Amino acid sequence: MEITLESPLDMHLHLRDGEMLKLTAPLSAAFAGAVVMPNLVPPVTTPQMMSAYAERVHAALEGAAFTPYMALFFTALDEAALAAAKATPGFFGLKLYPAGITTNSEGGVANLKEADRTLHIMEEMGIPLLVHGESHGFVMDREQEFLAVYRDLATRFPKLTISMEHITTAAAVKLLDEFPNLCATVTLQHLLITLDDVAGGALQPHLFCKPIAKRPEDREALLSAVLGGHGRIMFGSDSAPHPRHRKEACGCAAGVFTAPLALPKLAELFASHGALDKLQGFVSGNARRIYGLNPVEKKVTLHDVPMQVPAAYKGYGETVVPIYAGQEIGWSVK
Ligand code: DOR
Ligand code: ZN
């Protein structure tokens, strides 16, 4: 069995910076493009920082046919700043983090009311809003508690395209039915694992991410929406590499590194459910339609020939451990 995907897109990707960027960019470039997250240290808050980061990303890609769609870290920008961002090559949208909710998000939004003016201008200018939607509540309830915020934003800014990033719950899937201006990304790991896989036996640091994987019924809801061809759910890997010593440590950093095997594993998953015909929409078609993207032409053929996942990826003095490290998965890139 095989499938050829046309210009697959990853709508949520962490590439990092410096030596780590040099290692991860080529490993993430099977896709035709990806939305690149801005939670660097310091975060990417200005068009100038974004341009400079995009240049470093391009250099690290070493000529791969891959378009970085750059996300700017949400701060209360005025009209002139948003116009400047919009005019900057490679700009995609703003990523809003509640302050302190995840890796390098200390400079995020502490009081959402202060975001209103910026959101209003974004709505007028047609700039998408991407949101890390978690409250500061109990870890398993954070996403569900944040749904009230999505409801409020979607109601008050009906023309703003709001992406609920990396949704993990049945309730978030359901919320899409209420508001046509909401869309969502779903990661690979949240289609595959539950909290049991992370912490049900010996703790698995390489499966620890934010939002944390949830209950079996949540995974089922994500799977059935995605495999059913939901038109407003896009693939966003949230592939989030951390150095091995920051994962296999007391105070394990949040993030699952999936980029190098995301497409083969997605194909295996969709094939196992007899839903390969829905994969193109999930990894490209929905994003193109929602955001009007016209990615570079790139065909990726995947087939049901197993691949061995490396125990780790190493280079530039960095070591990163992927999901399924040292294991075989059923599909590979042809
Ligand atoms: O697990 C995560 N890792 N979740 C996030 O929201 C951020 C990401 C990262 O940057 O490491
Ligand atoms: Zn992320």
mmCIF file of C-alpha atoms and ligand atoms in Angstrom:
data_model
loop_
_atom_site.group_PDB
_atom_site.id
_atom_site.type_symbol
_atom_site.label_atom_id
_atom_site.label_comp_id
_atom_site.label_asym_id
_atom_site.label_seq_id
_atom_site.Cartn_x
_atom_site.Cartn_y
_atom_site.Cartn_z
ATOM 1 C CA MET A 1 0.000 0.000 0.000
ATOM 2 C CA GLU A 2 1.168 3.542 -0.601
ATOM 3 C CA ILE A 3 -0.063 7.117 -0.730
ATOM 4 C CA THR A 4 1.373 10.231 -2.320
ATOM 5 C CA LEU A 5 0.700 13.424 -0.409
ATOM 6 C CA GLU A 6 0.705 16.772 -2.164
ATOM 7 C CA SER A 7 2.547 19.476 -0.237
ATOM 8 C CA PRO A 8 1.953 18.280 3.323
ATOM 9 C CA LEU A 9 1.954 21.045 5.943
ATOM 10 C CA ASP A 10 2.700 21.009 9.647
ATOM 11 C CA MET A 11 0.680 23.821 11.157
ATOM 12 C CA HIS A 12 2.530 23.895 14.514
ATOM 13 C CA LEU A 13 6.242 23.219 14.772
ATOM 14 C CA HIS A 14 9.096 24.096 17.136
ATOM 15 C CA LEU A 15 12.481 24.358 15.471
ATOM 16 C CA ARG A 16 14.396 26.166 18.258
ATOM 17 C CA ASP A 17 17.481 28.203 17.539
ATOM 18 C CA GLY A 18 21.268 27.955 17.376
ATOM 19 C CA GLU A 19 22.799 24.493 17.156
ATOM 20 C CA MET A 20 19.468 22.815 17.920
ATOM 21 C CA LEU A 21 17.895 24.582 14.927
ATOM 22 C CA LYS A 22 20.661 23.284 12.687
ATOM 23 C CA LEU A 23 19.911 19.740 13.840
ATOM 24 C CA THR A 24 16.098 19.897 13.787
ATOM 25 C CA ALA A 25 15.370 21.956 10.656
ATOM 26 C CA PRO A 26 16.520 19.311 8.135
ATOM 27 C CA LEU A 27 14.832 16.592 10.234
ATOM 28 C CA SER A 28 11.524 18.496 10.020
ATOM 29 C CA ALA A 29 11.656 19.284 6.301
ATOM 30 C CA ALA A 30 9.810 16.298 4.815
ATOM 31 C CA PHE A 31 6.847 18.657 4.822
ATOM 32 C CA ALA A 32 6.384 21.401 2.239
ATOM 33 C CA GLY A 33 6.133 23.935 5.032
ATOM 34 C CA ALA A 34 5.273 24.512 8.663
ATOM 35 C CA VAL A 35 4.075 27.196 11.025
ATOM 36 C CA VAL A 36 7.165 27.908 13.121
ATOM 37 C CA MET A 37 6.578 28.741 16.767
ATOM 38 C CA PRO A 38 8.073 31.878 18.353
ATOM 39 C CA ASN A 39 8.756 30.719 21.941
ATOM 40 C CA LEU A 40 12.499 31.279 21.783
ATOM 41 C CA VAL A 41 14.534 32.947 24.529
ATOM 42 C CA PRO A 42 13.763 35.832 24.219
ATOM 43 C CA PRO A 43 10.467 35.257 22.385
ATOM 44 C CA VAL A 44 10.034 36.471 18.794
ATOM 45 C CA THR A 45 7.950 39.574 19.438
ATOM 46 C CA THR A 46 8.872 42.016 16.644
ATOM 47 C CA PRO A 47 8.868 41.825 12.837
ATOM 48 C CA GLN A 48 12.647 42.425 12.947
ATOM 49 C CA MET A 49 13.217 39.468 15.265
ATOM 50 C CA MET A 50 10.915 37.378 13.102
ATOM 51 C CA SER A 51 12.801 38.232 9.905
ATOM 52 C CA ALA A 52 16.130 37.452 11.518
ATOM 53 C CA TYR A 53 14.801 34.141 12.856
ATOM 54 C CA ALA A 54 13.348 33.245 9.437
ATOM 55 C CA GLU A 55 16.780 33.826 7.933
ATOM 56 C CA ARG A 56 18.382 31.506 10.456
ATOM 57 C CA VAL A 57 15.694 28.907 9.699
ATOM 58 C CA HIS A 58 16.328 29.200 5.958
ATOM 59 C CA ALA A 59 20.065 28.803 6.489
ATOM 60 C CA ALA A 60 19.526 25.720 8.667
ATOM 61 C CA LEU A 61 17.268 24.122 6.028
ATOM 62 C CA GLU A 62 20.290 23.783 3.733
ATOM 63 C CA GLY A 63 18.256 24.251 0.570
ATOM 64 C CA ALA A 64 15.337 21.944 1.451
ATOM 65 C CA ALA A 65 12.094 22.853 -0.338
ATOM 66 C CA PHE A 66 10.279 23.919 2.799
ATOM 67 C CA THR A 67 8.459 27.142 3.634
ATOM 68 C CA PRO A 68 8.605 28.410 7.208
ATOM 69 C CA TYR A 69 5.382 30.269 7.992
ATOM 70 C CA MET A 70 6.514 32.472 10.854
ATOM 71 C CA ALA A 71 4.395 33.033 13.963
ATOM 72 C CA LEU A 72 4.939 36.138 16.052
ATOM 73 C CA PHE A 73 4.706 35.865 19.845
ATOM 74 C CA PHE A 74 1.526 37.706 20.856
ATOM 75 C CA THR A 75 2.010 40.997 22.639
ATOM 76 C CA ALA A 76 -0.303 44.020 22.649
ATOM 77 C CA LEU A 77 0.694 45.402 19.238
ATOM 78 C CA ASP A 78 -0.865 48.513 17.755
ATOM 79 C CA GLU A 79 -2.036 49.084 14.204
ATOM 80 C CA ALA A 80 1.356 50.203 12.877
ATOM 81 C CA ALA A 81 3.167 47.230 14.403
ATOM 82 C CA LEU A 82 0.601 44.766 13.040
ATOM 83 C CA ALA A 83 0.793 46.366 9.594
ATOM 84 C CA ALA A 84 4.579 46.040 9.731
ATOM 85 C CA ALA A 85 4.276 42.381 10.735
ATOM 86 C CA LYS A 86 1.796 41.702 7.949
ATOM 87 C CA ALA A 87 4.144 43.272 5.417
ATOM 88 C CA THR A 88 7.103 41.149 6.558
ATOM 89 C CA PRO A 89 7.888 38.235 4.220
ATOM 90 C CA GLY A 90 7.140 34.876 5.830
ATOM 91 C CA PHE A 91 4.700 36.252 8.414
ATOM 92 C CA PHE A 92 1.789 33.956 9.196
ATOM 93 C CA GLY A 93 0.002 35.041 12.374
ATOM 94 C CA LEU A 94 0.214 35.687 16.109
ATOM 95 C CA LYS A 95 0.602 32.968 18.707
ATOM 96 C CA LEU A 96 -0.982 33.754 22.034
ATOM 97 C CA TYR A 97 0.355 32.090 25.167
ATOM 98 C CA PRO A 98 -1.225 32.660 28.559
ATOM 99 C CA ALA A 99 1.713 33.900 30.671
ATOM 100 C CA GLY A 100 3.747 31.057 32.118
ATOM 101 C CA ILE A 101 1.600 28.250 30.705
ATOM 102 C CA THR A 102 4.405 26.336 28.953
ATOM 103 C CA THR A 103 8.026 26.434 27.752
ATOM 104 C CA ASN A 104 9.341 30.014 27.441
ATOM 105 C CA SER A 105 5.920 31.637 27.766
ATOM 106 C CA GLU A 106 6.670 33.879 30.759
ATOM 107 C CA GLY A 107 6.210 36.933 28.510
ATOM 108 C CA GLY A 108 2.756 35.779 27.429
ATOM 109 C CA VAL A 109 -0.599 37.398 28.123
ATOM 110 C CA ALA A 110 -1.437 37.775 31.802
ATOM 111 C CA ASN A 111 -4.716 39.633 31.319
ATOM 112 C CA LEU A 112 -6.688 38.798 28.204
ATOM 113 C CA LYS A 113 -8.683 42.007 28.397
ATOM 114 C CA GLU A 114 -5.499 43.867 27.467
ATOM 115 C CA ALA A 115 -5.399 41.874 24.227
ATOM 116 C CA ASP A 116 -8.753 43.165 22.968
ATOM 117 C CA ARG A 117 -7.469 46.081 20.930
ATOM 118 C CA THR A 118 -4.847 43.985 19.184
ATOM 119 C CA LEU A 119 -7.397 41.253 18.498
ATOM 120 C CA HIS A 120 -9.749 43.804 17.021
ATOM 121 C CA ILE A 121 -7.073 45.103 14.626
ATOM 122 C CA MET A 122 -6.067 41.530 13.721
ATOM 123 C CA GLU A 123 -9.686 40.804 12.881
ATOM 124 C CA GLU A 124 -9.822 43.859 10.633
ATOM 125 C CA MET A 125 -6.524 42.997 8.958
ATOM 126 C CA GLY A 126 -7.299 39.298 8.507
ATOM 127 C CA ILE A 127 -4.388 38.131 10.674
ATOM 128 C CA PRO A 128 -4.941 34.680 12.210
ATOM 129 C CA LEU A 129 -4.753 34.102 15.961
ATOM 130 C CA LEU A 130 -3.184 30.869 17.196
ATOM 131 C CA VAL A 131 -3.778 30.057 20.844
ATOM 132 C CA HIS A 132 -2.210 27.799 23.431
ATOM 133 C CA GLY A 133 -5.527 27.219 25.171
ATOM 134 C CA GLU A 134 -4.886 26.156 28.730
ATOM 135 C CA SER A 135 -5.902 27.659 32.074
ATOM 136 C CA HIS A 136 -3.693 27.554 35.164
ATOM 137 C CA GLY A 137 -6.016 24.986 36.766
ATOM 138 C CA PHE A 138 -5.575 21.279 37.492
ATOM 139 C CA VAL A 139 -3.449 19.818 34.721
ATOM 140 C CA MET A 140 -6.115 17.472 33.324
ATOM 141 C CA ASP A 141 -8.744 20.246 33.282
ATOM 142 C CA ARG A 142 -6.716 23.103 31.811
ATOM 143 C CA GLU A 143 -7.936 22.817 28.240
ATOM 144 C CA GLN A 144 -11.554 22.308 29.189
ATOM 145 C CA GLU A 145 -11.417 25.336 31.500
ATOM 146 C CA PHE A 146 -10.008 27.450 28.680
ATOM 147 C CA LEU A 147 -12.921 26.655 26.354
ATOM 148 C CA ALA A 148 -14.876 29.525 27.922
ATOM 149 C CA VAL A 149 -12.157 31.880 26.681
ATOM 150 C CA TYR A 150 -12.396 30.469 23.149
ATOM 151 C CA ARG A 151 -16.168 30.905 23.298
ATOM 152 C CA ASP A 152 -15.799 34.497 24.404
ATOM 153 C CA LEU A 153 -13.195 35.352 21.742
ATOM 154 C CA ALA A 154 -15.067 33.569 18.959
ATOM 155 C CA THR A 155 -18.246 35.439 19.893
ATOM 156 C CA ARG A 156 -16.715 38.883 20.221
ATOM 157 C CA PHE A 157 -14.429 38.592 17.168
ATOM 158 C CA PRO A 158 -16.569 36.717 14.645
ATOM 159 C CA LYS A 159 -14.329 37.523 11.665
ATOM 160 C CA LEU A 160 -11.093 36.557 13.439
ATOM 161 C CA THR A 161 -9.740 33.142 12.470
ATOM 162 C CA ILE A 162 -8.906 31.512 15.798
ATOM 163 C CA SER A 163 -6.929 28.279 15.868
ATOM 164 C CA MET A 164 -7.196 26.203 19.022
ATOM 165 C CA GLU A 165 -3.710 24.760 18.979
ATOM 166 C CA HIS A 166 -2.998 21.123 19.856
ATOM 167 C CA ILE A 167 -6.453 20.244 21.148
ATOM 168 C CA THR A 168 -6.596 17.151 23.334
ATOM 169 C CA THR A 169 -10.173 16.796 24.541
ATOM 170 C CA ALA A 170 -13.553 15.677 23.258
ATOM 171 C CA ALA A 171 -14.994 18.960 24.548
ATOM 172 C CA ALA A 172 -12.660 21.018 22.352
ATOM 173 C CA VAL A 173 -13.627 18.984 19.279
ATOM 174 C CA LYS A 174 -17.269 19.672 20.074
ATOM 175 C CA LEU A 175 -16.699 23.414 20.430
ATOM 176 C CA LEU A 176 -15.799 23.588 16.738
ATOM 177 C CA ASP A 177 -19.464 22.923 15.950
ATOM 178 C CA GLU A 178 -20.516 26.108 17.724
ATOM 179 C CA PHE A 179 -18.316 28.664 15.936
ATOM 180 C CA PRO A 180 -17.391 28.743 12.249
ATOM 181 C CA ASN A 181 -14.426 31.045 12.999
ATOM 182 C CA LEU A 182 -12.772 28.406 15.199
ATOM 183 C CA CYS A 183 -10.410 25.814 13.774
ATOM 184 C CA ALA A 184 -7.918 23.521 15.483
ATOM 185 C CA THR A 185 -4.682 21.642 15.165
ATOM 186 C CA VAL A 186 -4.113 18.126 16.456
ATOM 187 C CA THR A 187 -0.731 16.528 17.114
ATOM 188 C CA LEU A 188 0.439 13.048 16.267
ATOM 189 C CA GLN A 189 0.956 12.045 19.883
ATOM 190 C CA HIS A 190 -2.540 13.055 20.968
ATOM 191 C CA LEU A 191 -3.998 10.755 18.296
ATOM 192 C CA LEU A 192 -1.855 7.889 19.577
ATOM 193 C CA ILE A 193 -1.421 8.068 23.336
ATOM 194 C CA THR A 194 -3.293 8.761 26.556
ATOM 195 C CA LEU A 195 -2.046 9.731 30.009
ATOM 196 C CA ASP A 196 -1.620 6.008 30.669
ATOM 197 C CA ASP A 197 1.187 5.863 28.125
ATOM 198 C CA VAL A 198 2.926 8.804 29.815
ATOM 199 C CA ALA A 199 2.533 7.928 33.468
ATOM 200 C CA GLY A 200 0.538 4.700 33.791
ATOM 201 C CA GLY A 201 3.665 2.602 34.185
ATOM 202 C CA ALA A 202 7.268 3.708 34.421
ATOM 203 C CA LEU A 203 7.319 7.431 33.619
ATOM 204 C CA GLN A 204 7.976 8.148 29.938
ATOM 205 C CA PRO A 205 9.638 11.559 29.691
ATOM 206 C CA HIS A 206 9.739 11.518 25.904
ATOM 207 C CA LEU A 207 5.913 11.386 25.849
ATOM 208 C CA PHE A 208 5.506 14.267 28.288
ATOM 209 C CA CYS A 209 4.113 17.409 26.674
ATOM 210 C CA LYS A 210 1.749 20.306 27.264
ATOM 211 C CA PRO A 211 -1.142 19.907 27.010
ATOM 212 C CA ILE A 212 -0.707 16.549 28.709
ATOM 213 C CA ALA A 213 -2.258 13.548 26.915
ATOM 214 C CA LYS A 214 -5.758 12.941 28.241
ATOM 215 C CA ARG A 215 -8.290 10.131 28.642
ATOM 216 C CA PRO A 216 -9.079 7.304 26.168
ATOM 217 C CA GLU A 217 -12.429 8.897 25.312
ATOM 218 C CA ASP A 218 -10.660 12.162 24.445
ATOM 219 C CA ARG A 219 -8.254 10.394 22.114
ATOM 220 C CA GLU A 220 -11.222 8.576 20.551
ATOM 221 C CA ALA A 221 -12.984 11.881 19.905
ATOM 222 C CA LEU A 222 -9.876 13.356 18.263
ATOM 223 C CA LEU A 223 -9.392 10.229 16.171
ATOM 224 C CA SER A 224 -12.961 10.007 15.018
ATOM 225 C CA ALA A 225 -13.041 13.689 14.016
ATOM 226 C CA VAL A 226 -9.721 13.505 12.161
ATOM 227 C CA LEU A 227 -10.336 10.130 10.501
ATOM 228 C CA GLY A 228 -13.838 11.286 9.591
ATOM 229 C CA GLY A 229 -12.324 14.129 7.595
ATOM 230 C CA HIS A 230 -13.314 17.063 9.816
ATOM 231 C CA GLY A 231 -12.810 20.145 7.650
ATOM 232 C CA ARG A 232 -11.527 22.487 10.349
ATOM 233 C CA ILE A 233 -8.978 20.246 12.036
ATOM 234 C CA MET A 234 -5.435 20.451 10.692
ATOM 235 C CA PHE A 235 -2.302 18.541 11.447
ATOM 236 C CA GLY A 236 0.056 20.462 13.728
ATOM 237 C CA SER A 237 2.759 18.212 15.106
ATOM 238 C CA ASP A 238 3.816 20.458 17.995
ATOM 239 C CA SER A 239 7.071 18.576 17.505
ATOM 240 C CA ALA A 240 9.064 20.113 20.352
ATOM 241 C CA PRO A 241 12.668 18.941 20.614
ATOM 242 C CA HIS A 242 14.601 19.339 23.833
ATOM 243 C CA PRO A 243 18.133 18.137 24.500
ATOM 244 C CA ARG A 244 18.163 14.603 25.866
ATOM 245 C CA HIS A 245 19.539 15.774 29.227
ATOM 246 C CA ARG A 246 16.572 18.149 29.635
ATOM 247 C CA LYS A 247 14.088 15.314 29.024
ATOM 248 C CA GLU A 248 15.713 12.511 30.988
ATOM 249 C CA ALA A 249 15.929 14.691 34.059
ATOM 250 C CA CYS A 250 14.264 15.721 37.257
ATOM 251 C CA GLY A 251 12.107 18.621 35.999
ATOM 252 C CA CYS A 252 11.642 17.063 32.560
ATOM 253 C CA ALA A 253 10.955 19.653 29.848
ATOM 254 C CA ALA A 254 7.576 19.376 28.073
ATOM 255 C CA GLY A 255 7.631 18.385 24.420
ATOM 256 C CA VAL A 256 7.535 15.330 22.170
ATOM 257 C CA PHE A 257 9.894 15.203 19.196
ATOM 258 C CA THR A 258 7.917 13.730 16.301
ATOM 259 C CA ALA A 259 8.916 15.682 13.192
ATOM 260 C CA PRO A 260 11.151 13.081 11.457
ATOM 261 C CA LEU A 261 8.541 10.309 11.563
ATOM 262 C CA ALA A 262 5.288 12.245 11.676
ATOM 263 C CA LEU A 263 4.247 11.539 8.077
ATOM 264 C CA PRO A 264 5.011 7.777 8.073
ATOM 265 C CA LYS A 265 3.318 7.331 11.440
ATOM 266 C CA LEU A 266 0.258 9.315 10.327
ATOM 267 C CA ALA A 267 0.020 7.169 7.200
ATOM 268 C CA GLU A 268 0.262 4.019 9.302
ATOM 269 C CA LEU A 269 -2.440 5.298 11.642
ATOM 270 C CA PHE A 270 -4.823 6.370 8.870
ATOM 271 C CA ALA A 271 -4.225 3.111 6.943
ATOM 272 C CA SER A 272 -4.913 1.010 10.037
ATOM 273 C CA HIS A 273 -8.343 2.657 10.225
ATOM 274 C CA GLY A 274 -9.019 2.396 6.494
ATOM 275 C CA ALA A 275 -8.965 6.196 6.267
ATOM 276 C CA LEU A 276 -5.968 6.946 4.032
ATOM 277 C CA ASP A 277 -8.274 8.968 1.788
ATOM 278 C CA LYS A 278 -8.671 11.493 4.621
ATOM 279 C CA LEU A 279 -4.962 12.100 5.150
ATOM 280 C CA GLN A 280 -4.451 14.698 2.391
ATOM 281 C CA GLY A 281 -7.131 16.959 3.848
ATOM 282 C CA PHE A 282 -5.754 16.636 7.361
ATOM 283 C CA VAL A 283 -2.126 17.353 6.428
ATOM 284 C CA SER A 284 -2.695 19.982 3.771
ATOM 285 C CA GLY A 285 -6.128 20.597 2.259
ATOM 286 C CA ASN A 286 -7.809 21.993 5.350
ATOM 287 C CA ALA A 287 -4.975 24.401 6.114
ATOM 288 C CA ARG A 288 -4.829 25.597 2.519
ATOM 289 C CA ARG A 289 -8.540 26.310 2.500
ATOM 290 C CA ILE A 290 -8.736 27.898 5.962
ATOM 291 C CA TYR A 291 -5.719 30.176 5.505
ATOM 292 C CA GLY A 292 -5.632 30.483 1.713
ATOM 293 C CA LEU A 293 -2.129 28.999 1.597
ATOM 294 C CA ASN A 294 -0.502 28.051 -1.647
ATOM 295 C CA PRO A 295 2.493 25.950 -0.589
ATOM 296 C CA VAL A 296 5.418 24.931 -2.762
ATOM 297 C CA GLU A 297 4.701 21.847 -4.829
ATOM 298 C CA LYS A 298 6.181 18.857 -3.099
ATOM 299 C CA LYS A 299 5.059 15.253 -3.391
ATOM 300 C CA VAL A 300 5.795 12.843 -0.556
ATOM 301 C CA THR A 301 5.142 9.153 -1.147
ATOM 302 C CA LEU A 302 4.673 6.944 1.893
ATOM 303 C CA HIS A 303 4.406 3.167 1.825
ATOM 304 C CA ASP A 304 3.826 0.295 4.216
ATOM 305 C CA VAL A 305 7.473 -0.689 4.381
ATOM 306 C CA PRO A 306 8.695 -0.543 7.970
ATOM 307 C CA MET A 307 11.327 1.885 9.169
ATOM 308 C CA GLN A 308 13.596 1.693 12.148
ATOM 309 C CA VAL A 309 13.379 4.835 14.271
ATOM 310 C CA PRO A 310 16.829 5.913 15.483
ATOM 311 C CA ALA A 311 17.519 5.750 19.217
ATOM 312 C CA ALA A 312 18.450 9.432 18.954
ATOM 313 C CA TYR A 313 19.294 12.109 16.409
ATOM 314 C CA LYS A 314 22.673 13.711 16.967
ATOM 315 C CA GLY A 315 24.508 16.632 15.449
ATOM 316 C CA TYR A 316 26.029 20.044 16.198
ATOM 317 C CA GLY A 317 26.722 18.861 19.748
ATOM 318 C CA GLU A 318 23.017 18.177 20.377
ATOM 319 C CA THR A 319 21.166 14.917 21.021
ATOM 320 C CA VAL A 320 17.398 14.585 20.656
ATOM 321 C CA VAL A 321 15.298 11.492 21.304
ATOM 322 C CA PRO A 322 12.242 11.021 19.058
ATOM 323 C CA ILE A 323 8.948 9.310 19.818
ATOM 324 C CA TYR A 324 9.264 5.529 19.159
ATOM 325 C CA ALA A 325 13.048 5.781 19.577
ATOM 326 C CA GLY A 326 14.735 2.488 18.757
ATOM 327 C CA GLN A 327 11.447 0.915 17.617
ATOM 328 C CA GLU A 328 10.095 -0.091 14.233
ATOM 329 C CA ILE A 329 7.082 1.667 12.756
ATOM 330 C CA GLY A 330 5.032 0.150 9.953
ATOM 331 C CA TRP A 331 5.359 2.840 7.264
ATOM 332 C CA SER A 332 8.183 4.893 5.801
ATOM 333 C CA VAL A 333 8.913 7.531 3.169
ATOM 334 C CA LYS A 334 9.399 5.858 -0.224
HETATM 335 O O1 DOR B 1 4.977 20.269 25.209
HETATM 336 C C1 DOR B 1 5.128 21.399 24.797
HETATM 337 N N1 DOR B 1 6.323 21.838 24.386
HETATM 338 N N2 DOR B 1 4.091 22.234 24.764
HETATM 339 C C2 DOR B 1 4.230 23.530 24.464
HETATM 340 O O2 DOR B 1 3.250 24.229 24.485
HETATM 341 C C3 DOR B 1 5.545 24.097 24.168
HETATM 342 C C4 DOR B 1 6.464 23.076 23.705
HETATM 343 C C5 DOR B 1 7.893 23.541 23.715
HETATM 344 O O3 DOR B 1 8.191 24.625 23.239
HETATM 345 O O4 DOR B 1 8.750 22.779 24.203
HETATM 346 ZN ZN ZN B 2 3.853 24.151 20.613
#
